[in-house]
Short mmCIF file of C-alpha atoms in Angstrom, two decimals:
data_model
loop_
_atom_site.label_atom_id
_atom_site.label_comp_id
_atom_site.label_asym_id
_atom_site.label_seq_id
_atom_site.Cartn_x
_atom_site.Cartn_y
_atom_site.Cartn_z
CA ASP A 1 -0.13 -0.25 -0.14
CA LYS A 2 2.96 2.49 0.84
CA TYR A 3 4.49 1.87 -2.56
CA VAL A 4 1.34 2.10 -4.41
CA ALA A 5 0.49 5.44 -2.51
CA THR A 6 3.83 6.78 -3.45
CA ILE A 7 3.81 5.95 -7.05
CA ALA A 8 0.28 7.28 -7.42
CA ASN A 9 0.78 10.47 -5.34
CA PRO A 10 4.60 10.78 -4.99
CA TYR A 11 4.26 14.18 -3.16
CA VAL A 12 1.70 12.84 -0.39
CA TYR A 13 4.19 12.60 2.40
CA ARG A 14 5.13 16.30 1.64
CA GLN A 15 1.58 17.48 2.19
CA TYR A 16 1.35 16.43 5.92
CA GLY A 17 2.23 19.98 7.27
CA PHE A 18 3.75 23.51 7.14
CA PHE A 19 7.40 22.52 7.30
CA GLU A 20 7.29 19.67 4.78
CA ARG A 21 5.56 22.07 2.32
CA LEU A 22 8.02 24.75 3.04
CA SER A 23 11.08 22.26 2.55
CA ALA A 24 9.72 20.94 -0.62
CA ARG A 25 9.33 24.70 -2.03
CA LEU A 26 12.93 25.35 -0.77
CA ARG A 27 14.34 22.38 -2.76
CA ARG A 28 12.88 23.60 -5.56
CA ASN A 29 14.39 26.99 -5.33
CA VAL A 30 17.76 25.35 -4.85
CA ALA A 31 17.35 23.57 -8.16
CA ILE A 32 16.74 27.15 -9.61
CA ALA A 33 19.51 28.73 -7.75
CA TYR A 34 22.08 26.25 -8.82
CA LEU A 35 21.15 24.63 -12.07
CA TRP A 36 19.31 27.64 -13.98
CA GLY A 37 21.58 28.66 -16.70
CA SER A 38 24.65 26.46 -15.49
CA VAL A 39 27.07 25.78 -18.19
CA THR A 40 28.94 23.44 -16.03
CA THR A 41 26.03 21.50 -15.29
CA ILE A 42 25.13 21.21 -19.05
CA GLU A 43 28.74 19.87 -19.64
CA LYS A 44 28.21 17.20 -16.93
CA GLN A 45 25.58 15.44 -18.99
CA LEU A 46 27.74 14.50 -21.55
CA PRO A 47 30.07 12.00 -19.89
CA ALA A 48 27.24 9.73 -18.88
CA LEU A 49 27.49 8.19 -22.25
CA LEU A 50 30.41 6.47 -20.97
CA PHE A 51 28.01 4.42 -18.87
CA TYR A 52 26.53 2.65 -21.69
CA LEU A 53 30.16 1.03 -22.50
CA ARG A 54 29.14 -2.20 -20.39
CA ASP A 55 26.12 -2.84 -22.40
CA ALA A 56 26.91 -1.28 -25.90
CA GLY A 57 30.76 -2.17 -26.05
CA PRO A 58 33.24 0.11 -27.30
CA ILE A 59 32.69 -0.65 -31.14
CA HIS A 60 29.13 0.18 -31.27
CA LEU A 61 29.36 2.80 -29.05
CA THR A 62 32.12 4.43 -31.00
CA ALA A 63 30.05 3.94 -34.22
CA SER A 64 26.95 5.48 -32.71
CA LEU A 65 28.73 8.48 -31.79
CA LEU A 66 30.24 8.97 -35.11
CA GLU A 67 26.66 8.61 -36.72
CA PHE A 68 25.25 11.06 -34.30
CA SER A 69 27.83 13.63 -35.14
CA HIS A 70 27.06 13.28 -38.80
CA SER A 71 23.10 13.24 -38.55
CA PRO A 72 22.11 13.97 -35.14
CA LEU A 73 18.46 14.89 -35.67
CA GLU A 74 17.71 11.80 -37.78
CA MET A 75 19.10 9.59 -35.07
CA ILE A 76 16.88 11.35 -32.27
CA ASP A 77 13.94 10.86 -34.57
CA ARG A 78 14.49 7.26 -35.01
CA VAL A 79 15.37 6.42 -31.53
CA ARG A 80 12.01 8.33 -30.32
CA GLU A 81 10.21 6.15 -33.00
CA LEU A 82 11.65 2.88 -31.35
CA ASP A 83 11.14 3.92 -27.62
CA ALA A 84 8.57 6.38 -26.89
CA GLU A 85 9.89 6.52 -23.33
CA LEU A 86 12.75 8.83 -24.42
CA LEU A 87 10.28 11.71 -25.25
CA LYS A 88 10.13 12.19 -21.52
CA VAL A 89 13.21 12.74 -19.82
CA SER A 90 13.36 13.22 -16.10
CA LEU A 91 16.74 14.40 -14.74
CA GLU A 92 16.27 15.61 -11.06
CA ARG A 93 13.41 15.27 -8.67
CA GLU A 94 13.48 18.89 -8.05
CA LEU A 95 13.01 19.85 -11.77
CA GLU A 96 10.07 17.59 -11.97
CA GLU A 97 8.52 19.30 -9.14
CA ILE A 98 8.97 22.68 -10.77
CA LYS A 99 7.05 21.39 -13.81
CA SER A 100 4.29 19.57 -12.08
CA GLY A 101 4.11 21.30 -8.64
CA THR A 102 1.33 23.50 -7.40
CA ASN A 103 3.53 26.32 -7.84
CA ALA A 104 4.39 25.78 -11.56
CA LYS A 105 2.69 28.78 -12.91
CA TYR A 106 4.27 30.91 -10.38
CA ILE A 107 7.80 29.74 -11.12
CA ARG A 108 7.27 30.09 -15.02
CA THR A 109 6.04 33.62 -14.46
CA LYS A 110 9.27 34.52 -12.48
CA VAL A 111 11.96 32.59 -13.70
CA THR A 112 11.12 30.71 -17.00
CA GLU A 113 11.92 27.03 -17.65
CA SER A 114 14.22 28.07 -20.55
CA GLY A 115 17.19 27.99 -18.14
CA PHE A 116 17.00 24.22 -17.91
CA GLU A 117 16.45 23.61 -21.61
CA GLY A 118 20.16 23.41 -21.98
CA ILE A 119 20.43 20.70 -19.44
CA TYR A 120 17.56 18.71 -20.82
CA PHE A 121 18.90 18.95 -24.52
CA PHE A 122 22.50 17.83 -23.40
CA ASP A 123 21.06 14.99 -21.17
CA MET A 124 19.03 13.74 -24.26
CA VAL A 125 22.45 13.49 -26.40
CA PRO A 126 24.18 10.54 -24.48
CA ARG A 127 20.65 8.86 -24.02
CA THR A 128 20.29 9.02 -27.69
CA ILE A 129 23.63 7.76 -28.68
CA GLY A 130 23.78 5.12 -25.82
CA TRP A 131 20.26 3.74 -26.71
CA ASN A 132 21.02 3.57 -30.31
CA ALA A 133 24.45 1.70 -29.65
CA VAL A 134 22.74 -0.93 -27.42
CA TYR A 135 20.28 -1.41 -30.20
CA GLN A 136 22.80 -1.80 -32.95
CA ARG A 137 24.76 -4.17 -30.67
CA ALA A 138 21.57 -6.24 -29.96
CA ILE A 139 20.62 -6.58 -33.71
CA ALA A 140 24.01 -7.51 -34.82
CA GLU A 141 23.91 -10.25 -32.28
CA GLY A 142 20.71 -11.64 -33.96
CA GLU A 143 18.18 -10.25 -31.61
CA SER A 144 14.70 -8.99 -32.80
CA PRO A 145 13.77 -5.41 -32.97
CA ALA A 146 11.74 -5.65 -30.06
CA GLU A 147 14.13 -7.41 -27.82
CA ALA A 148 16.82 -5.10 -28.92
CA ALA A 149 14.79 -2.11 -28.07
CA ARG A 150 14.03 -3.70 -24.51
CA GLN A 151 17.78 -4.17 -23.98
CA ALA A 152 18.64 -0.44 -24.86
CA ARG A 153 15.77 0.75 -22.66
CA ASP A 154 16.85 -1.31 -19.78
CA ALA A 155 20.39 -0.11 -20.22
CA THR A 156 19.11 3.44 -20.26
CA LEU A 157 17.07 2.99 -17.17
CA ARG A 158 19.93 1.52 -15.29
CA THR A 159 22.60 3.95 -16.06
CA GLN A 160 20.80 7.46 -16.91
CA ASN A 161 19.53 10.16 -14.79
CA ALA A 162 15.79 9.29 -13.83
CA ALA A 163 13.39 11.27 -11.43
CA ASP A 164 10.03 9.35 -11.75
CA PRO A 165 9.04 7.97 -8.33
CA GLU A 166 9.08 4.42 -9.56
CA ASP A 167 12.54 4.74 -10.61
CA LEU A 168 14.05 6.16 -7.35
CA PRO A 169 15.56 4.30 -4.54
CA GLU A 170 13.10 4.15 -1.37
CA MET A 171 15.10 6.58 0.64
CA TYR A 172 14.34 9.42 -2.17
CA ARG A 173 10.69 8.97 -1.96
CA THR A 174 9.74 8.57 1.92
CA SER A 175 11.53 11.22 3.72
CA GLU A 176 11.34 15.23 3.03
CA PHE A 177 14.35 15.31 5.67
CA LEU A 178 16.52 12.82 3.72
CA ASN A 179 15.63 14.74 0.40
CA TRP A 180 17.97 17.44 1.43
CA PHE A 181 20.67 14.79 1.78
CA THR A 182 20.04 13.37 -1.72
CA LEU A 183 19.82 16.72 -3.80
CA PHE A 184 21.43 16.22 -7.36
CA THR A 185 22.37 12.82 -6.64
CA ASN A 186 20.11 10.77 -9.15
CA GLN A 187 22.96 9.85 -11.43
CA THR A 188 25.44 9.10 -8.55
CA SER A 189 22.72 6.60 -7.18
CA LYS A 190 23.00 4.78 -10.65
CA MET A 191 26.66 4.78 -10.38
CA TRP A 192 26.43 3.01 -6.95
CA SER A 193 23.95 0.41 -8.02
CA ALA A 194 26.55 -0.25 -10.95
CA ILE A 195 29.60 -0.43 -8.28
CA ARG A 196 27.66 -2.48 -5.51
CA HIS A 197 25.57 -4.90 -7.86
CA ASP A 198 25.93 -4.84 -11.66
CA ILE A 199 29.79 -5.23 -11.94
CA PRO A 200 29.99 -7.62 -8.78
CA ALA A 201 27.16 -9.80 -10.77
CA ASP A 202 29.18 -9.76 -13.91
CA PHE A 203 31.93 -11.16 -12.11
CA ARG A 204 30.06 -13.96 -10.59
CA ASN A 205 28.41 -14.69 -13.97
CA ARG A 206 32.03 -14.74 -15.26
CA GLU A 207 31.13 -12.21 -17.74
CA TYR A 208 34.55 -10.50 -17.27
CA ARG A 209 34.30 -8.39 -20.57
CA LYS A 210 31.13 -6.50 -19.26
CA ALA A 211 32.43 -6.04 -15.70
CA MET A 212 35.78 -4.57 -17.04
CA LEU A 213 33.94 -2.21 -19.41
CA GLY A 214 31.88 -1.29 -16.63
CA ILE A 215 34.62 -0.24 -14.52
CA LEU A 216 36.55 1.60 -17.43
CA GLY A 217 33.04 3.74 -17.85
CA LEU A 218 32.92 4.62 -14.27
CA ALA A 219 36.72 5.55 -14.13
CA LEU A 220 36.57 7.35 -17.31
CA ASN A 221 33.56 9.51 -16.14
CA SER A 222 35.10 10.23 -12.83
CA LEU A 223 38.14 11.39 -14.87
CA ILE A 224 36.08 13.76 -16.83
CA MET A 225 34.36 15.06 -13.95
CA TRP A 226 37.33 15.81 -12.23
CA MET A 227 38.53 18.01 -15.34
CA ILE A 228 35.43 19.66 -15.40
CA ASN A 229 35.47 20.76 -11.69
CA HIS A 230 39.05 21.72 -12.01
CA ARG A 231 39.43 23.03 -15.59
CA LYS A 232 42.74 21.29 -15.93
CA LEU A 233 44.44 17.84 -17.00
CA PRO A 234 45.43 15.78 -13.86
CA LYS A 235 49.30 16.06 -14.01
CA THR A 236 50.76 14.61 -10.75
CA PRO A 237 50.31 10.88 -9.73
CA LYS A 238 48.26 12.28 -6.65
CA GLU A 239 45.94 14.08 -9.11
CA ILE A 240 45.50 11.16 -11.50
CA ALA A 241 44.87 8.96 -8.61
CA ALA A 242 42.04 11.54 -7.34
CA ALA A 243 40.66 11.91 -10.91
CA PHE A 244 39.86 8.26 -11.26
CA THR A 245 38.67 7.68 -7.93
CA ILE A 246 36.87 10.81 -6.26
CA GLY A 247 33.89 10.60 -8.75
CA ASN A 248 33.06 6.89 -7.59
CA ILE A 249 33.54 7.76 -3.79
CA GLU A 250 31.13 10.48 -4.26
CA THR A 251 28.50 7.75 -5.19
CA ILE A 252 28.41 6.13 -1.65
CA PRO A 253 24.84 7.12 -0.57
CA LEU A 254 24.23 10.02 1.89
CA ILE A 255 27.85 10.39 3.03
CA GLY A 256 29.73 10.14 -0.37
CA LYS A 257 29.94 13.90 -1.08
CA MET A 258 30.81 14.71 2.66
CA ILE A 259 33.64 12.37 2.57
CA ILE A 260 34.99 14.04 -0.81
CA ASP A 261 34.46 17.54 0.88
CA GLY A 262 36.67 16.43 3.72
CA VAL A 263 39.33 15.21 1.31
CA GLU A 264 39.32 18.29 -0.59
CA GLY A 265 39.35 20.45 2.44
CA TRP A 266 36.05 22.26 1.57
CA GLU A 267 33.18 23.07 3.98
CA SER A 268 30.39 20.60 3.85
CA ASP A 269 26.95 21.92 4.25
CA VAL A 270 23.20 21.52 3.28
CA PRO A 271 21.74 24.21 1.02
CA TRP A 272 18.89 24.87 3.55
CA GLN A 273 21.62 26.19 6.01
CA LYS A 274 22.50 29.22 3.72
CA ILE A 275 19.09 30.93 4.43
CA PRO A 276 19.77 31.34 8.06
CA PHE A 277 23.33 31.85 7.85
CA ALA A 278 22.49 34.79 5.30
CA VAL A 279 19.98 36.09 7.75
CA GLY A 280 22.63 36.15 10.32
CA ARG A 281 25.28 37.67 8.30
CA ALA A 282 22.64 40.62 7.23
CA ALA A 283 22.01 41.21 10.83
CA LYS A 284 25.55 41.83 11.59
CA ALA A 285 26.35 43.82 8.40
CA ILE A 286 23.32 46.06 9.50
CA THR A 287 24.34 46.29 13.33
CA LYS A 288 27.97 47.15 12.32
CA TRP A 289 26.95 49.37 9.40
CA GLU A 290 29.43 47.66 7.12
CA LEU A 291 29.10 45.24 4.29
CA THR A 292 32.13 42.90 3.22
CA GLU A 293 32.30 41.25 -0.22
CA TYR A 294 31.94 37.81 1.40
CA GLN A 295 29.01 38.98 3.58
CA ALA A 296 27.42 40.45 0.33
CA LYS A 297 28.09 36.86 -1.49
CA VAL A 298 26.49 34.93 1.41
CA ILE A 299 23.23 37.09 1.65
CA ALA A 300 22.88 37.25 -1.86
CA GLU A 301 23.11 33.26 -2.17
CA GLY A 302 20.57 32.80 0.78
CA PHE A 303 18.21 35.10 -1.00
CA ALA A 304 18.58 33.55 -4.12
CA ILE A 305 17.48 30.14 -2.46
CA GLY A 306 14.82 31.62 -0.37
CA ALA A 307 13.24 33.39 -3.44
CA GLY A 308 13.98 30.87 -6.22
CA LEU A 309 16.22 33.03 -8.44
CA PRO A 310 19.15 31.94 -10.29
CA TYR A 311 22.44 32.41 -8.20
CA ILE A 312 25.16 30.56 -9.85
CA ALA A 313 24.53 31.86 -13.32
CA GLY A 314 24.19 35.44 -12.03
CA LYS A 315 27.30 34.98 -9.92
CA ARG A 316 29.30 33.81 -13.05
CA VAL A 317 27.89 36.80 -15.12
CA TYR A 318 29.12 39.13 -12.40
CA GLN A 319 32.53 37.57 -12.22
CA ALA A 320 33.13 37.53 -15.83
CA ILE A 321 32.29 41.48 -15.90
CA THR A 322 34.07 42.63 -12.89
CA GLU A 323 37.11 40.51 -13.30
CA LYS A 324 37.08 40.85 -17.16
CA GLN A 325 37.27 37.00 -17.24
CA PRO A 326 34.84 35.62 -19.91
CA SER A 327 36.10 31.81 -18.71
CA ALA A 328 34.18 32.63 -15.69
CA LEU A 329 31.00 31.99 -17.35
CA ILE A 330 31.83 28.22 -17.40
CA GLY A 331 33.22 28.14 -13.72
CA ALA A 332 36.80 28.60 -14.45
CA PRO A 333 39.03 30.06 -11.62
CA LYS A 334 41.00 33.36 -12.08
CA PRO A 335 44.37 32.30 -13.60
CA GLU A 336 46.20 34.03 -10.66
CA THR A 337 44.51 31.85 -8.10
CA ASN A 338 45.45 28.51 -9.79
CA ALA A 339 48.33 28.09 -7.71
CA LYS A 340 46.36 28.46 -4.53
CA ARG A 341 43.92 25.86 -5.31
CA GLY A 342 44.02 22.62 -3.92
CA THR A 343 43.44 20.63 -0.78
CA ARG A 344 43.80 22.06 2.76
CA ALA A 345 46.69 19.72 3.26
CA GLU A 346 48.34 21.00 0.21
CA ARG A 347 47.63 24.65 1.12
CA GLU A 348 49.09 24.14 4.61
CA GLN A 349 52.04 22.32 3.07
CA ARG A 350 52.78 25.48 0.72
CA ALA A 351 52.45 27.88 3.68
CA THR A 352 55.00 25.74 5.67
CA ARG A 353 57.47 25.98 3.03
CA LYS A 354 57.16 29.81 3.10
#
């Protein structure tokens, strides 16, 4: 009964009281603040193609990629005809709630959904290429078109973002409190399933080729994500090891991101904490009649989350203009600060040398 109620009305547990409804609204606001118009988020959709390696194999995946680069629209239309499920792409729970929630009209009038169009399109690209690759591999092995389509659909559901209630783990559906700790982790939950279940099952079944391709896909995805986050190639042995492993450690449910934050020396927090923190900073600025750049940033971030306004996109536009650095639009750090980046331990070590 609990499962049926959840699937039939996935937001039922969020309608119990004022705080649950407020929490759901703030989570939607977080999605707008951090994802709306984010070029980095768009970039991070493309490496998901590597997760098809296990099911499609490198030959068919490469052939499908080349075909897509030559005639993308034709492949999209063909794949959609074969599998209507691809017509409906659901990336993150919060984005789906924005589209279907009670405040959808309000959101559209205040911040249009156009800011998410790039994310949806570039998520469709690896889905289309990967789906076609698995389909063509199955056809080449003598499967019927119906069976080939089923295998391609199954691979897509196991490896790509999904936010429909029936496609989410139970902890994503049963606790508004836990929802704050699972923000933007739909893809990492799929990666964890591959690490925890799919690849070990391949080894048990002596399907070593599939297992190794699955491991390769996860490792390469982690590498590319590291390069996107750091805007550089890993050079030292330490950086190379981190690039191939950090992305996979982050998949550990609930605590994975916290572990990585600790390794990198970053502060770990939950987005809702930024609102009361911003209120406190604003109160301090008022009582002391001074506003530092850091306080202004904290207040702006908290206000954006509270009001449901784009923060990351606005912040990067501001940085690009004030710092005269166009690359800030894609989240690149200032060139002069590159030497200061790194883990807390590395910064402390540099300070000791000085």
